[in-house]
Amino acid sequence: MNTAQFHQAVEQVWQQIEEKIDDKGLSVDTEIQGAVCTLTFDDDSQIVINKQEAMLELWLASKLGGFHFKNIDGKWVTAEGRSFWQHLEEAFARHGEEISF
């Protein structure tokens, strides 16, 4: 994956997140600024997803901690093989919102 493909893949992830939040009518504010996507919940807690271009990784930080994901065969996974989407669903639940990607 080259840098342009990496940016396109991450932006697709961000778009999918925004669309799912809108479809579910969740009260979560989404802000994308540069390489960072911030999801802010009603209690002002946040999930932060950012691009790490140098390593071609997607990073996720939430109440559950921080996780790094590489795009392997079109899927964002941790070194242990756990999916980005699974982590994100668990993070939403910890922040008080149910969502399924």
Short mmCIF file of N, CA and C in Angstrom, two decimals:
data_model
loop_
_atom_site.label_atom_id
_atom_site.label_comp_id
_atom_site.label_asym_id
_atom_site.label_seq_id
_atom_site.Cartn_x
_atom_site.Cartn_y
_atom_site.Cartn_z
N MET A 1 0.86 -1.17 0.00
CA MET A 1 0.00 0.00 0.00
C MET A 1 0.90 1.23 0.00
N ASN A 2 0.66 2.12 -0.95
CA ASN A 2 1.42 3.35 -0.97
C ASN A 2 0.71 4.43 -0.15
N THR A 3 1.32 5.59 -0.02
CA THR A 3 0.78 6.65 0.83
C THR A 3 -0.60 7.12 0.35
N ALA A 4 -0.76 7.29 -0.94
CA ALA A 4 -2.06 7.74 -1.47
C ALA A 4 -3.15 6.72 -1.18
N GLN A 5 -2.84 5.44 -1.36
CA GLN A 5 -3.82 4.38 -1.06
C GLN A 5 -4.15 4.36 0.43
N PHE A 6 -3.14 4.57 1.25
CA PHE A 6 -3.34 4.62 2.69
C PHE A 6 -4.33 5.72 3.06
N HIS A 7 -4.11 6.92 2.56
CA HIS A 7 -5.00 8.04 2.88
C HIS A 7 -6.42 7.76 2.39
N GLN A 8 -6.55 7.19 1.21
CA GLN A 8 -7.87 6.86 0.66
C GLN A 8 -8.55 5.82 1.55
N ALA A 9 -7.82 4.81 1.98
CA ALA A 9 -8.40 3.75 2.81
C ALA A 9 -8.87 4.30 4.15
N VAL A 10 -8.08 5.17 4.77
CA VAL A 10 -8.47 5.75 6.06
C VAL A 10 -9.69 6.66 5.88
N GLU A 11 -9.70 7.45 4.84
CA GLU A 11 -10.84 8.33 4.61
C GLU A 11 -12.12 7.54 4.37
N GLN A 12 -12.02 6.36 3.76
CA GLN A 12 -13.18 5.49 3.61
C GLN A 12 -13.68 5.00 4.97
N VAL A 13 -12.75 4.69 5.86
CA VAL A 13 -13.12 4.28 7.22
C VAL A 13 -13.87 5.42 7.90
N TRP A 14 -13.32 6.63 7.83
CA TRP A 14 -13.96 7.78 8.48
C TRP A 14 -15.35 8.02 7.90
N GLN A 15 -15.50 7.90 6.59
CA GLN A 15 -16.80 8.10 5.95
C GLN A 15 -17.79 7.05 6.42
N GLN A 16 -17.36 5.81 6.51
CA GLN A 16 -18.23 4.73 6.97
C GLN A 16 -18.69 4.99 8.41
N ILE A 17 -17.79 5.47 9.25
CA ILE A 17 -18.14 5.79 10.64
C ILE A 17 -19.19 6.89 10.68
N GLU A 18 -18.95 7.96 9.93
CA GLU A 18 -19.89 9.09 9.91
C GLU A 18 -21.27 8.65 9.42
N GLU A 19 -21.30 7.86 8.35
CA GLU A 19 -22.57 7.40 7.79
C GLU A 19 -23.32 6.52 8.78
N LYS A 20 -22.62 5.63 9.47
CA LYS A 20 -23.27 4.73 10.43
C LYS A 20 -23.83 5.51 11.61
N ILE A 21 -23.07 6.50 12.10
CA ILE A 21 -23.54 7.35 13.20
C ILE A 21 -24.82 8.08 12.77
N ASP A 22 -24.81 8.63 11.56
CA ASP A 22 -26.00 9.33 11.06
C ASP A 22 -27.18 8.38 10.89
N ASP A 23 -26.92 7.20 10.30
CA ASP A 23 -28.00 6.21 10.07
C ASP A 23 -28.64 5.78 11.38
N LYS A 24 -27.84 5.62 12.41
CA LYS A 24 -28.35 5.18 13.72
C LYS A 24 -28.94 6.33 14.52
N GLY A 25 -28.72 7.56 14.07
CA GLY A 25 -29.22 8.72 14.80
C GLY A 25 -28.57 8.90 16.16
N LEU A 26 -27.31 8.51 16.26
CA LEU A 26 -26.60 8.63 17.53
C LEU A 26 -26.22 10.08 17.82
N SER A 27 -26.16 10.39 19.09
CA SER A 27 -25.77 11.73 19.52
C SER A 27 -24.25 11.77 19.72
N VAL A 28 -23.54 11.65 18.61
CA VAL A 28 -22.08 11.66 18.62
C VAL A 28 -21.62 12.67 17.58
N ASP A 29 -20.81 13.62 18.02
CA ASP A 29 -20.30 14.65 17.12
C ASP A 29 -19.01 14.14 16.48
N THR A 30 -18.95 14.23 15.15
CA THR A 30 -17.77 13.78 14.41
C THR A 30 -17.06 14.99 13.83
N GLU A 31 -15.76 15.09 14.11
CA GLU A 31 -14.96 16.19 13.56
C GLU A 31 -13.68 15.61 12.98
N ILE A 32 -13.45 15.93 11.71
CA ILE A 32 -12.22 15.50 11.05
C ILE A 32 -11.39 16.73 10.78
N GLN A 33 -10.18 16.71 11.31
CA GLN A 33 -9.28 17.84 11.15
C GLN A 33 -7.89 17.29 10.84
N GLY A 34 -7.45 17.49 9.61
CA GLY A 34 -6.16 16.97 9.20
C GLY A 34 -6.12 15.46 9.27
N ALA A 35 -5.20 14.92 10.05
CA ALA A 35 -5.02 13.47 10.16
C ALA A 35 -5.78 12.86 11.33
N VAL A 36 -6.71 13.64 11.93
CA VAL A 36 -7.39 13.18 13.14
C VAL A 36 -8.91 13.24 12.98
N CYS A 37 -9.55 12.15 13.35
CA CYS A 37 -11.01 12.09 13.42
C CYS A 37 -11.38 11.95 14.90
N THR A 38 -12.15 12.91 15.41
CA THR A 38 -12.54 12.90 16.82
C THR A 38 -14.03 12.69 16.92
N LEU A 39 -14.42 11.69 17.71
CA LEU A 39 -15.82 11.40 17.98
C LEU A 39 -16.09 11.83 19.41
N THR A 40 -17.00 12.78 19.59
CA THR A 40 -17.28 13.32 20.92
C THR A 40 -18.69 12.92 21.33
N PHE A 41 -18.80 12.35 22.52
CA PHE A 41 -20.07 11.85 23.04
C PHE A 41 -20.71 12.90 23.95
N ASP A 42 -21.98 12.67 24.32
CA ASP A 42 -22.73 13.63 25.13
C ASP A 42 -22.04 14.01 26.43
N ASP A 43 -21.29 13.08 27.01
CA ASP A 43 -20.60 13.37 28.27
C ASP A 43 -19.22 14.00 28.05
N ASP A 44 -18.96 14.42 26.82
CA ASP A 44 -17.69 15.04 26.40
C ASP A 44 -16.52 14.06 26.35
N SER A 45 -16.77 12.76 26.54
CA SER A 45 -15.70 11.79 26.34
C SER A 45 -15.48 11.64 24.84
N GLN A 46 -14.32 11.13 24.47
CA GLN A 46 -13.97 11.08 23.06
C GLN A 46 -13.33 9.75 22.66
N ILE A 47 -13.51 9.44 21.38
CA ILE A 47 -12.74 8.43 20.69
C ILE A 47 -11.95 9.19 19.64
N VAL A 48 -10.65 8.94 19.57
CA VAL A 48 -9.81 9.63 18.60
C VAL A 48 -9.20 8.58 17.68
N ILE A 49 -9.37 8.81 16.38
CA ILE A 49 -8.83 7.92 15.36
C ILE A 49 -7.91 8.77 14.50
N ASN A 50 -6.66 8.34 14.38
CA ASN A 50 -5.77 9.16 13.57
C ASN A 50 -4.90 8.34 12.64
N LYS A 51 -4.48 9.02 11.58
CA LYS A 51 -3.60 8.43 10.58
C LYS A 51 -2.16 8.54 11.07
N GLN A 52 -1.43 7.47 10.96
CA GLN A 52 0.01 7.49 11.22
C GLN A 52 0.69 7.15 9.90
N GLU A 53 0.85 8.20 9.09
CA GLU A 53 1.35 8.03 7.72
C GLU A 53 2.71 7.35 7.67
N ALA A 54 3.61 7.71 8.55
CA ALA A 54 4.96 7.15 8.51
C ALA A 54 4.97 5.63 8.62
N MET A 55 4.01 5.09 9.37
CA MET A 55 3.94 3.65 9.57
C MET A 55 2.79 3.01 8.78
N LEU A 56 2.03 3.85 8.07
CA LEU A 56 0.84 3.39 7.34
C LEU A 56 -0.11 2.65 8.28
N GLU A 57 -0.34 3.25 9.45
CA GLU A 57 -1.22 2.66 10.46
C GLU A 57 -2.37 3.60 10.80
N LEU A 58 -3.42 2.99 11.29
CA LEU A 58 -4.58 3.69 11.81
C LEU A 58 -4.55 3.47 13.32
N TRP A 59 -4.62 4.56 14.09
CA TRP A 59 -4.56 4.45 15.55
C TRP A 59 -5.91 4.82 16.14
N LEU A 60 -6.31 4.11 17.18
CA LEU A 60 -7.58 4.33 17.85
C LEU A 60 -7.31 4.50 19.35
N ALA A 61 -7.80 5.60 19.90
CA ALA A 61 -7.67 5.84 21.35
C ALA A 61 -9.06 6.10 21.91
N SER A 62 -9.36 5.42 23.03
CA SER A 62 -10.66 5.57 23.69
C SER A 62 -10.51 5.21 25.16
N LYS A 63 -11.63 5.09 25.84
CA LYS A 63 -11.61 4.67 27.25
C LYS A 63 -11.02 3.27 27.40
N LEU A 64 -10.95 2.51 26.32
CA LEU A 64 -10.39 1.16 26.37
C LEU A 64 -8.87 1.14 26.21
N GLY A 65 -8.30 2.29 25.86
CA GLY A 65 -6.86 2.37 25.65
C GLY A 65 -6.54 2.73 24.21
N GLY A 66 -5.30 2.51 23.83
CA GLY A 66 -4.84 2.84 22.48
C GLY A 66 -4.47 1.58 21.71
N PHE A 67 -4.82 1.58 20.42
CA PHE A 67 -4.57 0.42 19.57
C PHE A 67 -4.06 0.88 18.21
N HIS A 68 -3.20 0.07 17.61
CA HIS A 68 -2.62 0.36 16.30
C HIS A 68 -3.10 -0.71 15.32
N PHE A 69 -3.45 -0.27 14.11
CA PHE A 69 -3.98 -1.18 13.10
C PHE A 69 -3.23 -1.00 11.79
N LYS A 70 -2.90 -2.12 11.16
CA LYS A 70 -2.31 -2.12 9.83
C LYS A 70 -3.35 -2.66 8.85
N ASN A 71 -3.27 -2.19 7.62
CA ASN A 71 -4.19 -2.68 6.60
C ASN A 71 -3.56 -3.92 5.97
N ILE A 72 -4.16 -5.07 6.27
CA ILE A 72 -3.68 -6.34 5.74
C ILE A 72 -4.81 -6.97 4.94
N ASP A 73 -4.56 -7.16 3.67
CA ASP A 73 -5.56 -7.73 2.75
C ASP A 73 -6.87 -6.96 2.80
N GLY A 74 -6.77 -5.63 2.89
CA GLY A 74 -7.97 -4.79 2.86
C GLY A 74 -8.69 -4.66 4.18
N LYS A 75 -8.13 -5.22 5.26
CA LYS A 75 -8.77 -5.14 6.58
C LYS A 75 -7.79 -4.51 7.57
N TRP A 76 -8.32 -3.63 8.41
CA TRP A 76 -7.51 -3.00 9.46
C TRP A 76 -7.50 -3.92 10.66
N VAL A 77 -6.31 -4.40 11.04
CA VAL A 77 -6.18 -5.34 12.15
C VAL A 77 -4.98 -4.99 13.03
N THR A 78 -5.07 -5.41 14.30
CA THR A 78 -3.95 -5.27 15.22
C THR A 78 -2.93 -6.36 14.92
N ALA A 79 -1.78 -6.27 15.56
CA ALA A 79 -0.75 -7.30 15.41
C ALA A 79 -1.27 -8.67 15.85
N GLU A 80 -2.26 -8.65 16.76
CA GLU A 80 -2.86 -9.90 17.24
C GLU A 80 -3.99 -10.38 16.34
N GLY A 81 -4.32 -9.60 15.32
CA GLY A 81 -5.35 -10.02 14.38
C GLY A 81 -6.76 -9.55 14.69
N ARG A 82 -6.93 -8.70 15.73
CA ARG A 82 -8.27 -8.18 16.06
C ARG A 82 -8.62 -7.03 15.12
N SER A 83 -9.87 -6.99 14.72
CA SER A 83 -10.29 -6.00 13.73
C SER A 83 -10.53 -4.62 14.34
N PHE A 84 -10.26 -3.60 13.53
CA PHE A 84 -10.53 -2.22 13.91
C PHE A 84 -12.00 -2.07 14.27
N TRP A 85 -12.88 -2.64 13.45
CA TRP A 85 -14.32 -2.47 13.65
C TRP A 85 -14.78 -3.08 14.98
N GLN A 86 -14.21 -4.20 15.35
CA GLN A 86 -14.54 -4.83 16.63
C GLN A 86 -14.12 -3.93 17.79
N HIS A 87 -12.90 -3.39 17.70
CA HIS A 87 -12.43 -2.47 18.73
C HIS A 87 -13.31 -1.23 18.79
N LEU A 88 -13.70 -0.71 17.64
CA LEU A 88 -14.51 0.51 17.62
C LEU A 88 -15.89 0.26 18.23
N GLU A 89 -16.51 -0.87 17.92
CA GLU A 89 -17.81 -1.20 18.52
C GLU A 89 -17.69 -1.29 20.03
N GLU A 90 -16.62 -1.93 20.52
CA GLU A 90 -16.40 -2.04 21.97
C GLU A 90 -16.18 -0.66 22.58
N ALA A 91 -15.46 0.20 21.87
CA ALA A 91 -15.21 1.56 22.37
C ALA A 91 -16.51 2.34 22.44
N PHE A 92 -17.36 2.24 21.43
CA PHE A 92 -18.66 2.92 21.46
C PHE A 92 -19.46 2.45 22.66
N ALA A 93 -19.48 1.14 22.90
CA ALA A 93 -20.24 0.59 24.03
C ALA A 93 -19.70 1.15 25.34
N ARG A 94 -18.40 1.24 25.47
CA ARG A 94 -17.79 1.78 26.69
C ARG A 94 -18.13 3.26 26.87
N HIS A 95 -18.38 3.95 25.76
CA HIS A 95 -18.77 5.36 25.79
C HIS A 95 -20.28 5.52 25.84
N GLY A 96 -21.02 4.40 26.00
CA GLY A 96 -22.46 4.47 26.21
C GLY A 96 -23.33 4.41 24.98
N GLU A 97 -22.77 4.05 23.84
CA GLU A 97 -23.55 3.97 22.59
C GLU A 97 -23.37 2.59 21.95
N GLU A 98 -24.46 2.04 21.46
CA GLU A 98 -24.40 0.75 20.75
C GLU A 98 -24.39 1.02 19.25
N ILE A 99 -23.48 0.36 18.56
CA ILE A 99 -23.38 0.51 17.11
C ILE A 99 -22.76 -0.77 16.55
N SER A 100 -23.10 -1.07 15.31
CA SER A 100 -22.55 -2.26 14.65
C SER A 100 -22.06 -1.86 13.26
N PHE A 101 -20.83 -2.20 12.97
CA PHE A 101 -20.25 -1.87 11.66
C PHE A 101 -20.13 -3.10 10.81
#
